[in-house]
CSV table of C-alpha atoms and ligand atoms in Angstrom, one decimal:
chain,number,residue,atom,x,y,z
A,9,UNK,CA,12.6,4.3,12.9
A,10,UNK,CA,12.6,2.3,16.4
A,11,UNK,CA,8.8,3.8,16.4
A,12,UNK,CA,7.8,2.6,13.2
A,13,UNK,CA,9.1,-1.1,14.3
A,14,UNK,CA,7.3,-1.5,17.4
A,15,UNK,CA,4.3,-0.7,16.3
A,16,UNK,CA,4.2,-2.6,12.8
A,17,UNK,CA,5.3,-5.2,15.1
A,18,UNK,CA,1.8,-5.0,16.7
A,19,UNK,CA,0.5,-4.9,13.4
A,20,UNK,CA,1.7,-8.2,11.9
A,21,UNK,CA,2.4,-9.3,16.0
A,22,UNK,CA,3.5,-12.8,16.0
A,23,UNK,CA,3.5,-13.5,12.8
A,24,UNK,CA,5.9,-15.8,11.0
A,25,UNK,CA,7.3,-16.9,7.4
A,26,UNK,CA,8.4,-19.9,6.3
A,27,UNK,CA,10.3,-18.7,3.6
A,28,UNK,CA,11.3,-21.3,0.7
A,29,UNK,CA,14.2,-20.4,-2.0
A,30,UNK,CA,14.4,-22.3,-4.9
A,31,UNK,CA,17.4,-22.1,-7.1
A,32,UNK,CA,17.3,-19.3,-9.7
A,33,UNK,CA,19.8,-15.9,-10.2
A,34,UNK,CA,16.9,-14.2,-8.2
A,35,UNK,CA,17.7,-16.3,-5.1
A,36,UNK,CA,20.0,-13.3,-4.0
A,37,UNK,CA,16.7,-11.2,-3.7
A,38,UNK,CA,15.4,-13.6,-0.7
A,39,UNK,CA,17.9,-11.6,1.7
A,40,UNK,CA,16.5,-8.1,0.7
A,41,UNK,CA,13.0,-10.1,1.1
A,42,UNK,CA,13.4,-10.9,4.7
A,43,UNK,CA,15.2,-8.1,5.1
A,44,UNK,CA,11.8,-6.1,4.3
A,45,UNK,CA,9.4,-9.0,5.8
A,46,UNK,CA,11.7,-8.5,9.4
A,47,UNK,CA,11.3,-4.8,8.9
A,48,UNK,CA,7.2,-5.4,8.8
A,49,UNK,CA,7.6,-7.2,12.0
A,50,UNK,CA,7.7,-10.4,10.9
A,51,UNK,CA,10.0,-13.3,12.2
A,52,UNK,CA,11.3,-15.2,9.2
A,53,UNK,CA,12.6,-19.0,9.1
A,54,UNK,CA,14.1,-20.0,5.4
A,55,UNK,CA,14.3,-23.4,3.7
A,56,UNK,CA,16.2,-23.6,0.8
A,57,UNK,CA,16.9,-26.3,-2.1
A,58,UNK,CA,20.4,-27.4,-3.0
A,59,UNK,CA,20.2,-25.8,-6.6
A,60,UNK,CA,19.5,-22.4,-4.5
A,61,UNK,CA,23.0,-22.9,-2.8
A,62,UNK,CA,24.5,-22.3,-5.6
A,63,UNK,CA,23.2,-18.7,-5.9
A,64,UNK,CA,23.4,-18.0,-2.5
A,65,UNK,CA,24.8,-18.9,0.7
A,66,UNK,CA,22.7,-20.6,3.7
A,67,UNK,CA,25.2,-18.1,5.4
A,68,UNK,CA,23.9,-14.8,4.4
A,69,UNK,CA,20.4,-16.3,4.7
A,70,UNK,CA,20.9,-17.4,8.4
A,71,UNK,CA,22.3,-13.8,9.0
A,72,UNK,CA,19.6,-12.0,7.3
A,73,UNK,CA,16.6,-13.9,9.0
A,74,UNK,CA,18.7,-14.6,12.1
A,75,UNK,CA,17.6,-18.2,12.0
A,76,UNK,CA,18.9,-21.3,11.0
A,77,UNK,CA,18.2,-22.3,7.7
A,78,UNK,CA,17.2,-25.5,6.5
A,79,UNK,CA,18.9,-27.3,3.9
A,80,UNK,CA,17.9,-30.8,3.6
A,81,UNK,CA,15.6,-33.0,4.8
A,82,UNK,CA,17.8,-35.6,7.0
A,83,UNK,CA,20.1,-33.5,8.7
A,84,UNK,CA,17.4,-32.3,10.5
A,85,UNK,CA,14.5,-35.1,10.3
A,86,UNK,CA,11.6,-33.2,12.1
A,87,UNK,CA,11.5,-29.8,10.2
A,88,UNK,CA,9.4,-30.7,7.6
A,89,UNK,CA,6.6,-30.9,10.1
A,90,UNK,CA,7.9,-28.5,12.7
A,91,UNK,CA,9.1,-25.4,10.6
A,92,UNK,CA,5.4,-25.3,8.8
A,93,UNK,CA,3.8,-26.1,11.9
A,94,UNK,CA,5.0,-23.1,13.2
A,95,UNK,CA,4.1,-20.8,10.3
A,96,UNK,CA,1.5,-18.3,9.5
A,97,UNK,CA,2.1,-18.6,5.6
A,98,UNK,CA,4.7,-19.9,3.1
A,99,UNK,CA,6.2,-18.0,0.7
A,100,UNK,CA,8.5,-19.5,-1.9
A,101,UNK,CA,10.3,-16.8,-3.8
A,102,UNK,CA,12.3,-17.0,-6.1
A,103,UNK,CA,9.8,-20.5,-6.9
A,104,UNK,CA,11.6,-22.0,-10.4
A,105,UNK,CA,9.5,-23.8,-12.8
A,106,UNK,CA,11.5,-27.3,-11.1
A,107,UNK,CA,9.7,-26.2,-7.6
A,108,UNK,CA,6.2,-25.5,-9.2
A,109,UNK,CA,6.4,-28.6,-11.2
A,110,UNK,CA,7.1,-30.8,-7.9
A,111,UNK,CA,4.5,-28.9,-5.7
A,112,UNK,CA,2.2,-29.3,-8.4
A,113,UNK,CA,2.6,-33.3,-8.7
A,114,UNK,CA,3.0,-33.6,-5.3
A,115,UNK,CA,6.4,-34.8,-5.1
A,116,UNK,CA,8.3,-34.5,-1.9
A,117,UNK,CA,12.2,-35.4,-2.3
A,118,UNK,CA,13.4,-32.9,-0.5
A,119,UNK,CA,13.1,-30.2,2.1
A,120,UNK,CA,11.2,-27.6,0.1
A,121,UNK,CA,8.8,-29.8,-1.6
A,122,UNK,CA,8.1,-31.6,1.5
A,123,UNK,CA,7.5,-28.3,3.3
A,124,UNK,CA,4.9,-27.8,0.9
A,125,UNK,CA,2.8,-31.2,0.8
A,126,UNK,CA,2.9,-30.7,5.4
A,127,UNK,CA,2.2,-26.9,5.5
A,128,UNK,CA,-1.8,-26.4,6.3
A,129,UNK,CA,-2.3,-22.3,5.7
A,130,UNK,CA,-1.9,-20.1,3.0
A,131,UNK,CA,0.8,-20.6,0.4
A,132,UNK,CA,2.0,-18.1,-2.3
A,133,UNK,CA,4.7,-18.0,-5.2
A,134,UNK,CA,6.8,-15.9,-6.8
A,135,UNK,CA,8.0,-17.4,-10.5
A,136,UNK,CA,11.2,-16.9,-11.5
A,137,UNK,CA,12.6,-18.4,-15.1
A,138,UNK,CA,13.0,-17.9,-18.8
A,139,UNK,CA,10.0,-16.4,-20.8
A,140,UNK,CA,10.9,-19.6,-22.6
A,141,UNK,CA,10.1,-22.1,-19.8
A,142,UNK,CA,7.4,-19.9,-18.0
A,143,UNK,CA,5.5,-20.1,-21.5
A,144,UNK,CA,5.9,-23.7,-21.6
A,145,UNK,CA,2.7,-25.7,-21.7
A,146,UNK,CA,3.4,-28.3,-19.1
A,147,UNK,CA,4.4,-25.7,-16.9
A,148,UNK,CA,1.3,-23.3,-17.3
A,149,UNK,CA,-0.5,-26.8,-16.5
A,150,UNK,CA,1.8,-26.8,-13.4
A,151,UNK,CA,1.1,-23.5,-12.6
A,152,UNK,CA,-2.6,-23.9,-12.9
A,153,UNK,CA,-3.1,-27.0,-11.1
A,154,UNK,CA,-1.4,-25.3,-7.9
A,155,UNK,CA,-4.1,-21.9,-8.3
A,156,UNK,CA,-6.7,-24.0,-8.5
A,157,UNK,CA,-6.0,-25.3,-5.2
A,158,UNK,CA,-5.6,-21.8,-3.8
A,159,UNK,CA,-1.8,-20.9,-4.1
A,160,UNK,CA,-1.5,-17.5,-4.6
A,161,UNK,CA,0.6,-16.1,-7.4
A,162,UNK,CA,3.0,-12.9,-7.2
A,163,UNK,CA,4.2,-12.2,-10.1
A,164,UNK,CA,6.3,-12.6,-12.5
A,165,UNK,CA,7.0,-9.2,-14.5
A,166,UNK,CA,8.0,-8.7,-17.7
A,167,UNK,CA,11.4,-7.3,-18.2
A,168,UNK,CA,15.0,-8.1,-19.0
A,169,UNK,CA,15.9,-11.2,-17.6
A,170,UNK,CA,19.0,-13.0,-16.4
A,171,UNK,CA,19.7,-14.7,-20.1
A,172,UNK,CA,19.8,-11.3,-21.7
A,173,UNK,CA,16.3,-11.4,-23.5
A,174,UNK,CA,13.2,-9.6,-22.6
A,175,UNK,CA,10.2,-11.4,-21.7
A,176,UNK,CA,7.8,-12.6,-19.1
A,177,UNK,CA,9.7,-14.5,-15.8
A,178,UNK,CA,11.2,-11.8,-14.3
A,179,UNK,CA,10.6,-11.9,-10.1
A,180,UNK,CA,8.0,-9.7,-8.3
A,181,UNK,CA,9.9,-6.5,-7.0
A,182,UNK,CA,10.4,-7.0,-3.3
A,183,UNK,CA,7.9,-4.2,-2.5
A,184,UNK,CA,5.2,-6.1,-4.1
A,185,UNK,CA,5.9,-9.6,-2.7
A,186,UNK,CA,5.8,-7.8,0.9
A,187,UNK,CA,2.8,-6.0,-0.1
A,188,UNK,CA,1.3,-9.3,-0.7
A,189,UNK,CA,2.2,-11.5,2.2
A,190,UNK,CA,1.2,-8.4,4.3
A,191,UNK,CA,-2.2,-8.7,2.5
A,192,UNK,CA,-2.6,-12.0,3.0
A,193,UNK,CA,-1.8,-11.7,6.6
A,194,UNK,CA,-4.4,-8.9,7.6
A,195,UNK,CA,-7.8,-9.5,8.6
A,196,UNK,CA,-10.7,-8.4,6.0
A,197,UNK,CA,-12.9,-6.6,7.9
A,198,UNK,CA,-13.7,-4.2,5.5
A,199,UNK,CA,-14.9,-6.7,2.9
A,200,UNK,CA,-18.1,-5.2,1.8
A,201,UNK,CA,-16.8,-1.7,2.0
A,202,UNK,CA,-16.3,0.6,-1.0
A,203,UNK,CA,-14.0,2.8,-0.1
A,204,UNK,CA,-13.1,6.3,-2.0
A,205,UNK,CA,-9.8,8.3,-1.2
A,206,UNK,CA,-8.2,11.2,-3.0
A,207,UNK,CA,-4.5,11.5,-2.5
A,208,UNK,CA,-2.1,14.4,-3.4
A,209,UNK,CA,-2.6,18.1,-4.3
A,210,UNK,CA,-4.5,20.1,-6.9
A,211,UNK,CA,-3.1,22.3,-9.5
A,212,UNK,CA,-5.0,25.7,-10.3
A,213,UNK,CA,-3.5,26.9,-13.8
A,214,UNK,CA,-2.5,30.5,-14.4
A,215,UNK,CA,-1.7,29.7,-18.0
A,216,UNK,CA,-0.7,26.3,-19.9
A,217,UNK,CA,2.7,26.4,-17.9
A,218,UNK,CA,2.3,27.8,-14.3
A,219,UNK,CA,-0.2,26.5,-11.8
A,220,UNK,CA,-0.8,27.2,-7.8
A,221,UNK,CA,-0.3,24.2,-6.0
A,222,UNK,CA,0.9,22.6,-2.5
A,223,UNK,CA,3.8,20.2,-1.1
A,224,UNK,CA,1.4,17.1,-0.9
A,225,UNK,CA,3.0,14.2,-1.9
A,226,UNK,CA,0.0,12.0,-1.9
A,227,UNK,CA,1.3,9.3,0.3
A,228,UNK,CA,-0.7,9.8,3.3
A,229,UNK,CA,-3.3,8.9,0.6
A,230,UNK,CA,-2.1,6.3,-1.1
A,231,UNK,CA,-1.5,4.8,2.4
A,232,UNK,CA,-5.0,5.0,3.3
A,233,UNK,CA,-5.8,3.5,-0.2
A,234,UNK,CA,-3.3,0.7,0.0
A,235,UNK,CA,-4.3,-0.4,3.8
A,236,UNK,CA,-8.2,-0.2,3.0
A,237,UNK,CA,-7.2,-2.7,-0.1
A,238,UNK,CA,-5.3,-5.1,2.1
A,239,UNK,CA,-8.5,-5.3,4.4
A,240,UNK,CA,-10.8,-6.5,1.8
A,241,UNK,CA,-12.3,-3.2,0.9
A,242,UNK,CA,-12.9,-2.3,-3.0
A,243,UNK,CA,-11.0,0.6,-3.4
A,244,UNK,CA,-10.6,3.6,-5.8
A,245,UNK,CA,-8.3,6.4,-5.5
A,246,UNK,CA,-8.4,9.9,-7.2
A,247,UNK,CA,-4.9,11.0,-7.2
A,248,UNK,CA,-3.3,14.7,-7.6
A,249,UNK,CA,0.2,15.0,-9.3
A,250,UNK,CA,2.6,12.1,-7.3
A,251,UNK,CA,5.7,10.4,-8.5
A,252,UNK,CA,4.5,7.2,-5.9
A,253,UNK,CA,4.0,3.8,-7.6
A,254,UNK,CA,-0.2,3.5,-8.3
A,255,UNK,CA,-1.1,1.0,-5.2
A,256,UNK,CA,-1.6,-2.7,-6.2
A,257,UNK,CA,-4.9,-3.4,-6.6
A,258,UNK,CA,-6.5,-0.3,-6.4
A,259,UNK,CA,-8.5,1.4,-9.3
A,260,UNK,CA,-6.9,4.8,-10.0
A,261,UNK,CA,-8.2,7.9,-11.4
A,262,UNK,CA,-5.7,10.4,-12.0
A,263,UNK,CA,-6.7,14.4,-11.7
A,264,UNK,CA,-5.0,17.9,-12.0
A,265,UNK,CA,-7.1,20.5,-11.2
A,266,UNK,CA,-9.6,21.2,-8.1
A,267,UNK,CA,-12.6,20.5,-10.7
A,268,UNK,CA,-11.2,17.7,-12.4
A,269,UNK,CA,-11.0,16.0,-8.8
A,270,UNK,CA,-15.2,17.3,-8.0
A,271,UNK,CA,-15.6,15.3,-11.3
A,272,UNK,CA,-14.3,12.5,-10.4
A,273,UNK,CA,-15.4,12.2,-7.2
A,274,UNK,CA,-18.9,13.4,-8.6
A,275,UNK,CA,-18.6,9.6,-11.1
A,276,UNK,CA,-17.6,7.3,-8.0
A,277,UNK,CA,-19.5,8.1,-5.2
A,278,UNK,CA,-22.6,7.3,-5.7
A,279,UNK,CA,-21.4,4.0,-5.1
A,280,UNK,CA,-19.3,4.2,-2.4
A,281,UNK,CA,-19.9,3.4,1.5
A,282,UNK,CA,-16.7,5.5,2.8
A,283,UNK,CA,-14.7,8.7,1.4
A,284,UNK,CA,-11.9,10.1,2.8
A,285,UNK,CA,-10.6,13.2,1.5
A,286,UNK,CA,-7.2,13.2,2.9
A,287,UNK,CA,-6.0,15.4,-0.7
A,288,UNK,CA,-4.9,18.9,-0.2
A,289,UNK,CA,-7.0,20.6,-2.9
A,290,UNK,CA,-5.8,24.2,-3.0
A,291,UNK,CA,-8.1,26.6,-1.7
A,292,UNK,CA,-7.8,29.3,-4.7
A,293,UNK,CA,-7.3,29.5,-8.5
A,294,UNK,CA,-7.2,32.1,-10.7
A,295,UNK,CA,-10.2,33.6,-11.7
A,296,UNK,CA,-9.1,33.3,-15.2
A,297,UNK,CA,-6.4,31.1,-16.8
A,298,UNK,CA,-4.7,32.7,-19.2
A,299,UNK,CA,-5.1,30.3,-22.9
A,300,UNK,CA,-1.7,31.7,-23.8
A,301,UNK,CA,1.8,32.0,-21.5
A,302,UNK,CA,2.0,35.0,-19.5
A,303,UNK,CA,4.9,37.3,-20.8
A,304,UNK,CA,7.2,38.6,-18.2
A,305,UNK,CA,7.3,42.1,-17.9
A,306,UNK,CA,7.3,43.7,-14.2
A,307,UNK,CA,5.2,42.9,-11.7
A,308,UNK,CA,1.9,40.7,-11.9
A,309,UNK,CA,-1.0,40.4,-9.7
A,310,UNK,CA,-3.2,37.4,-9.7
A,311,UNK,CA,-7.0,37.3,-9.2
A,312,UNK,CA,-7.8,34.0,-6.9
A,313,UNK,CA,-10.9,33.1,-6.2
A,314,UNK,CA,-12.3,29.6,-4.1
A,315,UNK,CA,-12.1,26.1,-5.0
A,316,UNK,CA,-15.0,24.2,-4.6
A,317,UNK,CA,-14.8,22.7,-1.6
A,318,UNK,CA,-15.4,18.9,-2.8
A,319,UNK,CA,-15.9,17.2,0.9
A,320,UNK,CA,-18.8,19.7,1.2
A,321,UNK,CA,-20.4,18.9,-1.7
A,322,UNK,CA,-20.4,15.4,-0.9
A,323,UNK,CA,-21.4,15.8,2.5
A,324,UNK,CA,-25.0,17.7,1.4
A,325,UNK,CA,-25.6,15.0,-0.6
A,326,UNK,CA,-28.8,13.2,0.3
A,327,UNK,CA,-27.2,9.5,0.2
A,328,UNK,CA,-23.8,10.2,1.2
A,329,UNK,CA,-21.3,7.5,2.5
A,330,UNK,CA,-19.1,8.1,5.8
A,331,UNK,CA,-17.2,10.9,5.6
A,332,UNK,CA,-13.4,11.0,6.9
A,333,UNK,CA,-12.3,14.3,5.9
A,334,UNK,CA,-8.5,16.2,7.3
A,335,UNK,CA,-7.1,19.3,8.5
A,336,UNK,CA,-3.5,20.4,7.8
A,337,UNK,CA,-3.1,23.2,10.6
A,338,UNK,CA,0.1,25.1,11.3
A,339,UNK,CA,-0.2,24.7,15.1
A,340,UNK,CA,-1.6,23.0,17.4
A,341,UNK,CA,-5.7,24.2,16.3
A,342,UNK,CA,-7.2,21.5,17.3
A,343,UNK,CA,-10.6,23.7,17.6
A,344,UNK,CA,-10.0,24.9,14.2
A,345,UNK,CA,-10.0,20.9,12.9
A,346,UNK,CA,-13.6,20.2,15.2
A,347,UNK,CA,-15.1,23.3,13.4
A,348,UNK,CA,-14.3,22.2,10.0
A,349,UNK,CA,-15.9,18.7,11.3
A,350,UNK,CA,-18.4,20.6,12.1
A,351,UNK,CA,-19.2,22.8,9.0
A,352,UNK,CA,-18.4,20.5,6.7
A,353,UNK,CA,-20.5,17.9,8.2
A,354,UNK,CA,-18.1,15.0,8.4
A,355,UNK,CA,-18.5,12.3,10.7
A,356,UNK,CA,-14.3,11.9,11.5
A,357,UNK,CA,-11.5,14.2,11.4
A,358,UNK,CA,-8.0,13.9,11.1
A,359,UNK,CA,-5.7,16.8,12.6
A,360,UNK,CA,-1.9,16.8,11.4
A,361,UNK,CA,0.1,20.0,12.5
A,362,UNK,CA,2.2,20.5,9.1
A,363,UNK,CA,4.6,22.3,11.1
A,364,UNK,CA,5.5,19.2,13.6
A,365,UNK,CA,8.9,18.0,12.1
A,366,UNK,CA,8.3,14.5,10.5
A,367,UNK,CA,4.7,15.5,10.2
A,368,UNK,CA,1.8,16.2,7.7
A,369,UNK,CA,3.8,17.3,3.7
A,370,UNK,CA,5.7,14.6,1.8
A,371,UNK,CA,6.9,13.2,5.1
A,372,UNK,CA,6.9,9.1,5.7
A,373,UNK,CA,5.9,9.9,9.1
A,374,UNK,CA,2.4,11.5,10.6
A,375,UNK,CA,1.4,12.8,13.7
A,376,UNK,CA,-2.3,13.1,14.1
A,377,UNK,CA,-5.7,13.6,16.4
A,378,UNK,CA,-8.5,11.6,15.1
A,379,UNK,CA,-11.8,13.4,16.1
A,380,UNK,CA,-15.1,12.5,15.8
A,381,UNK,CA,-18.4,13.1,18.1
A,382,UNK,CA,-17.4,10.8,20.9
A,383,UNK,CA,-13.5,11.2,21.5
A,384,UNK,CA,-10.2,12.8,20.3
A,385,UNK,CA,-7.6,9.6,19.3
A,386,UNK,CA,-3.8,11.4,19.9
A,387,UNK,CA,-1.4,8.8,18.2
A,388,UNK,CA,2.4,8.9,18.8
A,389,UNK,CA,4.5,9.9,15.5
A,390,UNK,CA,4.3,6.9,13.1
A,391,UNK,CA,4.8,6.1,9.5
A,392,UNK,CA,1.7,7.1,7.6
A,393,UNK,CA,1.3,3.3,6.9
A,394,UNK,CA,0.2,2.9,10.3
A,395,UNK,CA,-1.9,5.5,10.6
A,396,UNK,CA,-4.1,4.9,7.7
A,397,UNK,CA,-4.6,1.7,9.8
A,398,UNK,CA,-5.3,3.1,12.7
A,399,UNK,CA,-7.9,5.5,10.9
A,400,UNK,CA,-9.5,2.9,9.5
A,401,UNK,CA,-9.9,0.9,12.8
A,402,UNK,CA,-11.6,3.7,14.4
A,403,UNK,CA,-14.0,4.3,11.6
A,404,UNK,CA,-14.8,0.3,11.9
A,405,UNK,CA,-15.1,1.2,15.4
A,406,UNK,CA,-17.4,3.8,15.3
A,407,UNK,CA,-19.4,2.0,12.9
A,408,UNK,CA,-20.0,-1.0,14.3
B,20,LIG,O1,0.2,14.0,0.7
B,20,LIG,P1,1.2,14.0,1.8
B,20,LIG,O2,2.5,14.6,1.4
B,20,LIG,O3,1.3,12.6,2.4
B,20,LIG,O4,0.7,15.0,2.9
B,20,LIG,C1,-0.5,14.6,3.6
B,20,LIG,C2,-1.4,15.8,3.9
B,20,LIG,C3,-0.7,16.8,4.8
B,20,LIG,C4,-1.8,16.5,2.6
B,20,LIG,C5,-2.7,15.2,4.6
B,20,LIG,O5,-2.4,14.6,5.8
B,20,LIG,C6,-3.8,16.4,4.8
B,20,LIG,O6,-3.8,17.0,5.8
B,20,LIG,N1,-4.7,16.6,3.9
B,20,LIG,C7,-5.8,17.6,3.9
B,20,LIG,C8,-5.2,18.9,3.5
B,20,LIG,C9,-6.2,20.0,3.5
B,20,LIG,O7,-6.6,20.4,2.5
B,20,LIG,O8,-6.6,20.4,4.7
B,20,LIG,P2,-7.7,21.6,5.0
B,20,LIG,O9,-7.7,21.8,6.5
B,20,LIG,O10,-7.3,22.8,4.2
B,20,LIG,O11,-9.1,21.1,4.5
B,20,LIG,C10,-10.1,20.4,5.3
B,20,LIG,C11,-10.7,19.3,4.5
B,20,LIG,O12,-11.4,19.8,3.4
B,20,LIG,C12,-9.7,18.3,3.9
B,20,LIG,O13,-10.3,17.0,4.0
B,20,LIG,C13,-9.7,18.7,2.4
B,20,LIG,O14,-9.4,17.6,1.6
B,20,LIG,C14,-11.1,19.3,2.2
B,20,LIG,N2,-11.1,20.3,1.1
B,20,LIG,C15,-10.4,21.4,1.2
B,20,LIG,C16,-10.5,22.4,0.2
B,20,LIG,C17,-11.4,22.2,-0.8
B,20,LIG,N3,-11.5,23.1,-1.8
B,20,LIG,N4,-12.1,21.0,-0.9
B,20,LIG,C18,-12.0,20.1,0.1
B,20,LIG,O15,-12.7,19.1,0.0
C-alpha cells in the first residue's frame, strides 16, 4: 500500500487536523481516527480535555498521531493560537454535550474550548452521549446555536450505547467522520454538476433462482460516486447487487437486471450533465426466463441473446450529457477500448486489463488508460479511490 500513501498524500497534500477529544467512552475511537486521517495523508496534532484522560491516555494519542499532544492550557501557553493557526480544520470527536455546551457559549477555560473560540476555518463535531442528554432541550439549543454559525455535524447514530440502552448518541463510525473531513477538505469544482454513475454487475435470470452474472463488486463505482459527491457534484448512483455501504450523501437506485438498470438510467438522465457507466452489465440473458425452477435432469443448453447496451442508448440521445463509459479487456487491447469509444460514441474511456493482478474485478486497486480524442492518461496501480479522482479531473479538464 506504499502506492496508495503517496499519492493520497498528494491528494489531501499538506493538510492538517487539529484534532480535539473530549471525555466520553468513545474517546478510545480518536486513535483509530488518526489512525485512518494519517492513512489519508493527513498530519494530525490532538488536544485533549482532562475528562478525556480518563478514557484514554495522551500516551497512545502522541503515538498514534506521532505528535505531542496538548493537555492544558499553561503548560504550554502559546498553543491555543499556534496549534489552530497551523490547521486546515478542527475536528472534535468524540465532542460531549460539556464540550458543545462551552463552544456554544463561548467559554474558554481550557485547552479545547479555547482552541475553538482562536481557530478561523472549518470546524466539525462528532456528538457522543446518552440519548438522554443528547435529547435535552438546552443542549439541542447548544447544538443549534453552534450550526447556525457553520459547525458541521457528524453524527451521532442511533444504536446501543455505552449505558446499555438504545438510543440516539452513539459516535459517527470512523469511516464516516473521515469521509467527512475528507469532504470538507476537497475543492468543489464540480458544484453545478449532476453526475450519474452505475456501479456493480447485472443479473440476467434463467428462472426465479439462477441468473448470469459477473465478479463486479461495484466499488470502482461507488468510488467514482463517492469522490464526485465530495467535489460538490449532485450525485445519483444506479447500483447492481453489492454488499458495499450506500455512499453518504448520494441518492441510490438499486437494480438487478440489464433492463431494470436501462430504466433507471432512462428516469435520471434527462437531468444529468455527466454519466459514467463504469457497471459491468452482462452482455447476454436468456432469451426466456423460465417462471418456474428448472428441474435438473442431464444436460441443459441456454438460449442467450444481447443486453441492451445502455451507454449506447444514452449516447444517441439528442440531449445527452458527457459520456465516461469503460472497458474491462483481458489484455492489453487498448485498440479494442478506442473502438468501443468510438462506436459507442462516448467522449472518455477508461481501459482496466481485468487480468492485471490487483486490477479491474472486486479488487481495491485499479490500473487504467484514460482515453479520450486528445491523449491516452496511463496511471500507476492505485486504489480505485484515487482513480475515480483522477477520472474526474480529466473530465474537468477536458471540459473546461
Ligand atoms: O465493480 P468492481 O469490482 O470495482 O470492478 C470494476 C469494473 C472492472 C467492473 C469496472 O472497472 C469496469 O471495467 N466496468 C465496465 C465493464 C464492462 O462492461 O466493460 P465492456 O468493455 O464490456 O463494456 C464497455 C462499456 O459499455 C462499459 O462502460 C459498459 O458499462 C457499457 N455497456 C456494456 C454492455 C451493455 N449491455 N451495456 C453497456 O452500457
Amino acid at each position: 500500500m506504499k502506492n496508495k500513501r503517496k499519492v493520497l498524500k498528494k491528494v489531501l497534500k499538506n493538510k492538517s487536523v487539529l484534532l480535539g477529544v473530549s471525555g466520553s467512552v468513545a474517546s478510545y475511537k480518536a486513535v483509530d481516527l488518526i489512525r485512518r486521517l494519517r492513512e489519508e495523508g493527513l498530519s494530525v496534532t490532538v488536544v485533549m480535555t482532562e475528562a478525556a484522560g480518563n478514557f484514554i491516555t495522551r500516551l497512545s494519542l502522541e503515538v498514534a498521531s506521532q505528535n505531542r499532544v496538548c493537555t492544558d492550557l499553561f503548560s504550554n501557553p502559546m498553543a491555543h493560537i499556534t496549534l489552530p493557526a497551523n490547521a486546515d480544520i478542527f475536528i472534535v470527536a468524540p465532542a460531549t454535550a460539556n464540550i458543545i455546551g462551552k463552544f456554544a457559549n463561548g467559554i474558554a477555560d481550557d485547552i479545547l474550548s479555547t482552541c475553538f473560540l482562536s481557530f478561523k476555518g472549518k470546524v466539525a463535531i462528532a456528538p457522543a452521549m446518552s440519548w438522554r442528554i443528547y435529547e435535552n432541550p438546552f443542549f439541542q439549543d447548544n447544538l443549534k446555536a453552534l450550526l447556525s454559525r457553520g459547525v458541521v455535524q457528524i453524527g451521532p447514530d442511533k444504536g446501543s450505547l455505552a449505558c446499555g440502552e438504545e438510543g440516539m448518541g452513539k459516535m459517527a463510525d470512523i469511516a464516516t467522520i473521515v469521509e467527512r473531513i475528507k469532504s470538507m477538505l476537497t475543492k468543489k469544482d464540480l458544484q453545478d454538476e449532476k453526475v450519474l454513475v452505475t456501479a456493480g454487475p447485472t443479473r440476467e435470470f434463467i428462472d426465479p433462482v439462477r441468473f448470469i452474472s459477473n465478479r463486479s463488486s461495484g466499488k470502482m463505482g461507488y468510488s467514482l460516486a463517492q469522490a464526485a459527491f465530495r467535489r460538490g457534484a449532485e450525485v445519483t448512483l444506479i447500483s447492481g447487487h453489492s454488499t458495499l455501504d450506500r455512499p453518504d450523501g448520494v441518492k441510490f437506485i438499486s437494480v438487478e437486471t440489464s433492463n431494470d438498470m436501462l430504466d433507471a438510467v432512462n428516469k435520471e438522465i434527462e437531468s444529468s450533465t455527466v454519466f459514467i457507466m463504469s457497471a459491468a452489465v452482462s452482455d447476454f440473458m436468456p432469451l426466456e426466463m423460465s417462471e418456474e425452477k428448472i428441474e435438473k435432469s442431464g444436460e441443459l443448453f441456454l438460449r442467450l441473446k444481447q443486453t441492451p447496451d445502455i451507454v449506447s442508448e444514452v449516447s444517441k440521445k439528442r440531449k445527452r450529457p458527457f459520456i465516461i463509459g469503460f472497458a474491462a479487456e483481458t489484455g492489453k487491447h487498448t485498440e479494442r477500448a478506442r473502438r468501443k469509444l468510438k462506436e459507442k460514441n462516448m467522449d472518455m474511456i477508461v481501459f482496466n486489463d481485468v487480468t492485471e493482478p490487483g486490477s479491474g474485478f472486486d479488487a481495491d486497486t485499479n490500473k487504467v488508460i484514460i482515453i479520450d480524442e486528445e491523449k491516452e492518461t496511463e496511471l500507476p496501480l492505485l486504489p480505485k479511490d484515487s482513480v475515480a479522482d483522477a477520472i474526474l479531473a480529466r473530465m474537468i479538464e477536458i471540459r473546461a
